[in-house]
Short mmCIF file of C-alpha atoms and ligand atoms in Angstrom, two decimals:
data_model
loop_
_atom_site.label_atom_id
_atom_site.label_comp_id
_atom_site.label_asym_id
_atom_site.label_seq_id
_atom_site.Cartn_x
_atom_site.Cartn_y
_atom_site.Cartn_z
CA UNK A 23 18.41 10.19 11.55
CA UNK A 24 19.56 8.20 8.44
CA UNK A 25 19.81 9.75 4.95
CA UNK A 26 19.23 6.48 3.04
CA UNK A 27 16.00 7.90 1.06
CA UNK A 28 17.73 12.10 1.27
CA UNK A 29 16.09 13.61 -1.63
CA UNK A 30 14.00 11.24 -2.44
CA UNK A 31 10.03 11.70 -2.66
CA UNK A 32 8.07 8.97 -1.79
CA UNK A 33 4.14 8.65 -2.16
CA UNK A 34 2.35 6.17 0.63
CA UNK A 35 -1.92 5.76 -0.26
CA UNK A 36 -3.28 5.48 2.86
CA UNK A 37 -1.29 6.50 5.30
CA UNK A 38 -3.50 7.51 8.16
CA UNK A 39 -3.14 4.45 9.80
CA UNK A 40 -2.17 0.39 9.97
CA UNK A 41 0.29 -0.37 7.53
CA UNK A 42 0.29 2.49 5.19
CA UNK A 43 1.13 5.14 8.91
CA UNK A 44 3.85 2.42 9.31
CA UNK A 45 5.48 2.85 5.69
CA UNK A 46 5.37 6.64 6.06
CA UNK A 47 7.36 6.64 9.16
CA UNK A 48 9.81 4.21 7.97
CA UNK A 49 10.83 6.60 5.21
CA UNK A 50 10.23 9.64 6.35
CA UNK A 51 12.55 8.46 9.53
CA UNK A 52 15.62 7.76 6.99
CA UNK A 53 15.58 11.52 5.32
CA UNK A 54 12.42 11.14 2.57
CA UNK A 55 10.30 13.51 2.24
CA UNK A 56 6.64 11.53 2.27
CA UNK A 57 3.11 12.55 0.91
CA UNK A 58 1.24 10.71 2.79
CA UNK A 59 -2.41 10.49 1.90
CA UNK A 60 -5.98 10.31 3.77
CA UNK A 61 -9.21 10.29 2.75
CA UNK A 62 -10.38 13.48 4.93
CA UNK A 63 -8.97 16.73 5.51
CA UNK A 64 -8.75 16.52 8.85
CA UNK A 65 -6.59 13.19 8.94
CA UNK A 66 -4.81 14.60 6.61
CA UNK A 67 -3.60 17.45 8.36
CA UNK A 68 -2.56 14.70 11.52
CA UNK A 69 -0.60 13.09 9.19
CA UNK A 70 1.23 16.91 8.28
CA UNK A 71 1.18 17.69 11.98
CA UNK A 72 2.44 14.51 13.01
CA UNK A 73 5.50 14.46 10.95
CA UNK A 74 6.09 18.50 11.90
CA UNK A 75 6.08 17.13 15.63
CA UNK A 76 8.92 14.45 14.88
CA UNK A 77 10.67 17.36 12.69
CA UNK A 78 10.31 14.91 9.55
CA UNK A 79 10.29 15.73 6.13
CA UNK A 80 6.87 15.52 4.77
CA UNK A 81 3.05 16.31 4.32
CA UNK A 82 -0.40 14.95 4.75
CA UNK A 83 -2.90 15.32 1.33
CA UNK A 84 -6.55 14.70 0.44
CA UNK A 85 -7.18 11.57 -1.72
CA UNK A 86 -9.83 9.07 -2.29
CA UNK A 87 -8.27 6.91 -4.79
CA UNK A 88 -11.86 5.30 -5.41
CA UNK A 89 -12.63 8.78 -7.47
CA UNK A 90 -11.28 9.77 -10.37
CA UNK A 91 -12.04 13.52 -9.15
CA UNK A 92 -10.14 13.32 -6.27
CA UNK A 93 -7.05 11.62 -7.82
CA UNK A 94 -7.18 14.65 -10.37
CA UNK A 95 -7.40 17.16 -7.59
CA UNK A 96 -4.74 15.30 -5.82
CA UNK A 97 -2.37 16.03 -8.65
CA UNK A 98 -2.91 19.56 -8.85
CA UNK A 99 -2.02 19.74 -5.33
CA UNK A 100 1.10 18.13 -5.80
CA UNK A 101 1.76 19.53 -9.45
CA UNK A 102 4.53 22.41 -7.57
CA UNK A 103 6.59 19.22 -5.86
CA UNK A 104 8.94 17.37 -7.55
CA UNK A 105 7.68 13.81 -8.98
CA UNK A 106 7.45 11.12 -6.68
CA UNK A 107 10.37 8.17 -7.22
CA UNK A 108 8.72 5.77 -5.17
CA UNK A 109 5.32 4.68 -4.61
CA UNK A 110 3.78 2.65 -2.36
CA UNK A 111 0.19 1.70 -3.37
CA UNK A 112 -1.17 0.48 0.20
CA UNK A 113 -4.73 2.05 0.61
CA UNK A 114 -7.51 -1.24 0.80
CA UNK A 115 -10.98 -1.90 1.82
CA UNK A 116 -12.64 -4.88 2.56
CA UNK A 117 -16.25 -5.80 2.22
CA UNK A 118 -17.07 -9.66 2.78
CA UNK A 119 -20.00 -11.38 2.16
CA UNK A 120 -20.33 -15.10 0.82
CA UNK A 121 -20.42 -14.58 -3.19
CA UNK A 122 -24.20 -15.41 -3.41
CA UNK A 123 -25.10 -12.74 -0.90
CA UNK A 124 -23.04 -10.47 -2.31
CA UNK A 125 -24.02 -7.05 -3.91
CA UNK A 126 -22.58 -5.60 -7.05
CA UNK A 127 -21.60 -2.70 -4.53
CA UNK A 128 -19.38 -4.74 -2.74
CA UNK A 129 -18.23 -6.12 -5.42
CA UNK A 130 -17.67 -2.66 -7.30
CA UNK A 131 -16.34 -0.88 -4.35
CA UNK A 132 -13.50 -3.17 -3.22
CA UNK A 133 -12.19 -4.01 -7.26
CA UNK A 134 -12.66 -0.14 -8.11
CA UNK A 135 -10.94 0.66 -4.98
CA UNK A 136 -7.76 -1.82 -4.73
CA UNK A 137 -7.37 -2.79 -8.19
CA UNK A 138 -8.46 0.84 -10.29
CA UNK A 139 -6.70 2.97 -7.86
CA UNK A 140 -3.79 1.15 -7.72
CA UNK A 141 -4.09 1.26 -12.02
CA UNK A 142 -4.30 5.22 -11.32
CA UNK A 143 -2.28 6.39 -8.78
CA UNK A 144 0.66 4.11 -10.72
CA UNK A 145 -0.17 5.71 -13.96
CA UNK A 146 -0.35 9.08 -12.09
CA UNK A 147 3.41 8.91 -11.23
CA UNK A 148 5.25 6.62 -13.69
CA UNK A 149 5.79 9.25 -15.97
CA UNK A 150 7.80 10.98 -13.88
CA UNK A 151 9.41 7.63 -12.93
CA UNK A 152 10.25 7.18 -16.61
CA UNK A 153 11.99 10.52 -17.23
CA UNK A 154 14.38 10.20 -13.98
CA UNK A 155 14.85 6.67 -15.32
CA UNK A 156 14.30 5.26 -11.58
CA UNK A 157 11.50 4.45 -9.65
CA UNK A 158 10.18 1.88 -7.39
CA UNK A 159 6.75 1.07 -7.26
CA UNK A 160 5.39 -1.58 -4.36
CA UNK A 161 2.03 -2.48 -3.95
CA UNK A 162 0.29 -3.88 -1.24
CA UNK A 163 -1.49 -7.07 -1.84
CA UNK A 164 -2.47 -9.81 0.70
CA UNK A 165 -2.15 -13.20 1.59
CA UNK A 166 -5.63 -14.27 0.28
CA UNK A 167 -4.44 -13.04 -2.94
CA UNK A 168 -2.60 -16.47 -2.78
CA UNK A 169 -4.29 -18.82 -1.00
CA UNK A 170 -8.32 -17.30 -1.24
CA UNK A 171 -10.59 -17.12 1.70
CA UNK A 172 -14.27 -17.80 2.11
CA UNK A 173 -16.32 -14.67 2.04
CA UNK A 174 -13.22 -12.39 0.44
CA UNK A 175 -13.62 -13.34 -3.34
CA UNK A 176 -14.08 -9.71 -4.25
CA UNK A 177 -11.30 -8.74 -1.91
CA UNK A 178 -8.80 -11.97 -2.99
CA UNK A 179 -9.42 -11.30 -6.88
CA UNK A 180 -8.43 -7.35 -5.88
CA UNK A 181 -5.56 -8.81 -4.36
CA UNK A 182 -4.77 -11.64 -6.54
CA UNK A 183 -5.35 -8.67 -9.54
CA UNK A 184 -2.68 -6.10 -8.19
CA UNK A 185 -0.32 -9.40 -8.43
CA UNK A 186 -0.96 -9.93 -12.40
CA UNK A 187 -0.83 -6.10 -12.17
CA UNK A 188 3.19 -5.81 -10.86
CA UNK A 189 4.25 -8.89 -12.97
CA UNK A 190 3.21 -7.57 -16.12
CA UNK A 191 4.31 -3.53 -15.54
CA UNK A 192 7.32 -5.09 -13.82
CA UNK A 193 8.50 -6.24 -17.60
CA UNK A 194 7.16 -3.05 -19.07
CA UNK A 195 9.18 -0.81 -16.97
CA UNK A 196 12.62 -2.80 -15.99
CA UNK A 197 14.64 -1.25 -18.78
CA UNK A 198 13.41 2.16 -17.57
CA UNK A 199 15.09 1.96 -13.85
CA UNK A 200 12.04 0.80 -12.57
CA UNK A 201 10.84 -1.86 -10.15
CA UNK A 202 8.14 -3.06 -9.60
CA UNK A 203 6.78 -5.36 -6.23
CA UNK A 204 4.13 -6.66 -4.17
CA UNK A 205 4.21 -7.57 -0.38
CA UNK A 206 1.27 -10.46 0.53
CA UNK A 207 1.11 -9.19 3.94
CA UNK A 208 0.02 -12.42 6.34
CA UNK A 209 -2.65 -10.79 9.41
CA UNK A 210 -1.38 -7.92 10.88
CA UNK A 211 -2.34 -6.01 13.56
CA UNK A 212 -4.68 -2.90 12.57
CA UNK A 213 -8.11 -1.75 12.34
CA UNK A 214 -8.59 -4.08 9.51
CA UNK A 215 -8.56 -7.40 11.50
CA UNK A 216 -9.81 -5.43 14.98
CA UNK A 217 -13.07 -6.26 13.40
CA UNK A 218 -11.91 -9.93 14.14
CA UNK A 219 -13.78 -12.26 16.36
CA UNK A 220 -11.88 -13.50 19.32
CA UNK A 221 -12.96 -17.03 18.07
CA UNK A 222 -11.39 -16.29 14.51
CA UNK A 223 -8.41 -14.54 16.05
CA UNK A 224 -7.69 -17.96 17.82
CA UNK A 225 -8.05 -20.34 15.31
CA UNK A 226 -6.12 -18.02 12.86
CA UNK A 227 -3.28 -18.13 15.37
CA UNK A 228 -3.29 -22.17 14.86
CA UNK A 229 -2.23 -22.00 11.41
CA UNK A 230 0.50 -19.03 12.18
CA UNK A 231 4.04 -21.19 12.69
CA UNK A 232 5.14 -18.05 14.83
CA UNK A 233 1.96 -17.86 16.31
CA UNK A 234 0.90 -14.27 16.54
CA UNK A 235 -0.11 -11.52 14.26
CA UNK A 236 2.69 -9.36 12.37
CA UNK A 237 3.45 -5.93 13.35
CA UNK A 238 2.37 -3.01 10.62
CA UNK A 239 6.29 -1.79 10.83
CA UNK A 240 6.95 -6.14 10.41
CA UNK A 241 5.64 -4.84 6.67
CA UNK A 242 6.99 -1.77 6.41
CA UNK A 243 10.30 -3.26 6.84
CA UNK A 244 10.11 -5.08 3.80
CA UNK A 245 8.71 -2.54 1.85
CA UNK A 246 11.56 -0.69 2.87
CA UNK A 247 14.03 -3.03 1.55
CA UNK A 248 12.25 -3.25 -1.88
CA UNK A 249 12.60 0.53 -2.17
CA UNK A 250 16.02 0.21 -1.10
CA UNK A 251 19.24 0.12 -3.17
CA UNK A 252 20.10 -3.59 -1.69
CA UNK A 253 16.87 -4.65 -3.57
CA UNK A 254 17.47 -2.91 -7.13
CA UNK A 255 17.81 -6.74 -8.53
CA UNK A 256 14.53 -7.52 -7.44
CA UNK A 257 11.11 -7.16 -9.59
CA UNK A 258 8.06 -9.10 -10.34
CA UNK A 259 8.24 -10.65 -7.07
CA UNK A 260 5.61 -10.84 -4.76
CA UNK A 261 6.95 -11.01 -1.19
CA UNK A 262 5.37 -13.03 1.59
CA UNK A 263 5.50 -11.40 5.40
CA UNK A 264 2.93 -13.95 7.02
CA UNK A 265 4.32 -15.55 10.32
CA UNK A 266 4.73 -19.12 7.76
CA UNK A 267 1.06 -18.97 7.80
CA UNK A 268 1.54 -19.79 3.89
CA UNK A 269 4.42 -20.58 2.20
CA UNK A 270 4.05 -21.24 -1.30
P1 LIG B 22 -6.57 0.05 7.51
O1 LIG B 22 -8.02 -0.15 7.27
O2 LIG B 22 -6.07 0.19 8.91
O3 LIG B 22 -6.02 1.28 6.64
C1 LIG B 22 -6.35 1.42 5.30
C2 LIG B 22 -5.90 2.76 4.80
O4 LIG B 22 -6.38 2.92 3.46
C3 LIG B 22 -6.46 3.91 5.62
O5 LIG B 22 -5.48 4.92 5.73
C4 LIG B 22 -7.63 4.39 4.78
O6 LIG B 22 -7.95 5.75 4.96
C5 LIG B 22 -7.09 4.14 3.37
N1 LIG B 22 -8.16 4.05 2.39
C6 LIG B 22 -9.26 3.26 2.39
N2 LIG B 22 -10.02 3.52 1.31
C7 LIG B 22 -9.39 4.50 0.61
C8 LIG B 22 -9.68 5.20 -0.58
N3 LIG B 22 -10.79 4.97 -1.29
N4 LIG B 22 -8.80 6.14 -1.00
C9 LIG B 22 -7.68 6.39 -0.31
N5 LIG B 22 -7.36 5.78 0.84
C10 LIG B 22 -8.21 4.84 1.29
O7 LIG B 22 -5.89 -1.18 6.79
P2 LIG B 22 -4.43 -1.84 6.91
O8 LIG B 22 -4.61 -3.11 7.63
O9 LIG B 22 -3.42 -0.87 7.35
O10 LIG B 22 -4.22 -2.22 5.36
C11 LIG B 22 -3.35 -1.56 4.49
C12 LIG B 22 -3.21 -2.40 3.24
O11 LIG B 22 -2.70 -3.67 3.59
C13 LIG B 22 -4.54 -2.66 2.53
O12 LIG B 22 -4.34 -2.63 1.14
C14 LIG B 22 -4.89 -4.06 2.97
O13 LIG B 22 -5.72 -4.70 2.05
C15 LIG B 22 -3.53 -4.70 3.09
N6 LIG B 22 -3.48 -5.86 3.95
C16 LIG B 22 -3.76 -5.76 5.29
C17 LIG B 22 -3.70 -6.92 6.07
C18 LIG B 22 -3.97 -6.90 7.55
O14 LIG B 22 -3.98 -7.98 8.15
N7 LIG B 22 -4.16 -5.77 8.19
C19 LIG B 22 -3.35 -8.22 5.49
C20 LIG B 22 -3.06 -8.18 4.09
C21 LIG B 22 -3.12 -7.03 3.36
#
């Protein structure tokens, strides 16, 4: 095992599965100790379980980052740990409809989910981030954060949002230590675009130069990096990992 992250605590949102599982392992697997979250108790203790198995450092927690309660109970529960140094905001939903079909629920959940948890869970650690005078904070936006995509304009302005979001705390921060990123992951294979069509998959694939969906751990690799010491130049940058499905 590799020691690159030894000592260091690293907090991944959504980390039962897809991406978020992906980022876990990647640190965990190079000495971190990870708090990985879920949004039931019962994932959560998988994720605990999991990394006991593979004799990793690490545990599974509680946390719906959609409630304001939860996040509160979620640092109690981690109040005995030392702070986290790195963060990883990766829990999303999606709920698409075409804007004039679409309810303030949908619009409410996804912006108070992607964009207000991300505001929390960030505030929730960068204290600590600020007294160690390091930290690296990634977020994970999307590629329709960029380019916009019929029947997504809650989810692309959530997206689009946690981009402002990392410029603007990127300039706050950078004298603290402190970095701050975004990957704009391209399609990737998960539960999120299972829900595909077989009809959308294909003509998706036609405007992917490398012609296939990305691999969760294709993202955690970069994420990764950011974290890294190799990327401690690097901040305000959102990072494309999209197959050259979009390359401005
Ligand atoms: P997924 O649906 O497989 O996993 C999402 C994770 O977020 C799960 O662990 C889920 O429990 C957690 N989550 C959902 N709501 C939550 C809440 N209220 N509180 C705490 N956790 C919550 O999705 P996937 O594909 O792994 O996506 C991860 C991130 O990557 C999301 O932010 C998504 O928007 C983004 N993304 C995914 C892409 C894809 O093609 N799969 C493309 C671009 C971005």
């Amino acid at each position: 095992m590799h020691d690159t992250y030894k000592n260091k605590i690293v907090l991944v949102t959504g980390a039962s599965r897809g991406i978020g599982k992906a980022i876990a392992y990647k640190f965990a697997s190079q000495g971190a100790y990870v708090l990985g979250t879920a949004t039931t108790e019962k994932s959560a203790q998988k994720i605990s379980n999991n990394f006991k198995k593979k004799q990793l450092l690490g545990s599974g927690f509680v946390l719906n980052i959609a409630k304001k309660s939860s996040i509160e109970q979620f640092e109690k529960n981690i109040k005995d740990l030392d702070a986290p140094n790195i963060l990883i905001n990766n829990a999303g939903i999606t709920q698409d409809n075409l804007l004039l079909r679409m309810k303030d629920d949908e619009w409410e959940d996804v912006i108070h989910t992607n964009l207000t948890g991300m505001f929390r869970m960030t505030k929730l650690c960068l204290r600590g981030m600020m007294k160690a005078r390091f930290g690296r904070i990634i977020n994970i936006s999307s590629i329709v954060g960029l380019t916009g995509n019929p029947g997504q304009t809650n989810y692309s302005a959530s997206k689009a949002g946690m981009i402002g979001f990392t410029r603007s705390l990127a300039k706050e921060v950078g004298s603290r230590g402190i970095t701050v990123n975004a990957v704009a992951p391209g399609f990737i294979k998960t539960d999120m675009t299972d829900v595909l069509s077989d009809e959308v998959h294909e003509s998706l694939l036609q405007h992917i130069s490398l012609s296939r969906l990305g691999e969760p751990d294709e993202i955690a690799s970069v994420v990764d990096f950011l974290a890294s010491d190799r990327a401690a130049y690097i901040t305000g940058q959102t990072i494309s990992v999209n197959g050259g499905m979009y390359m401005g």
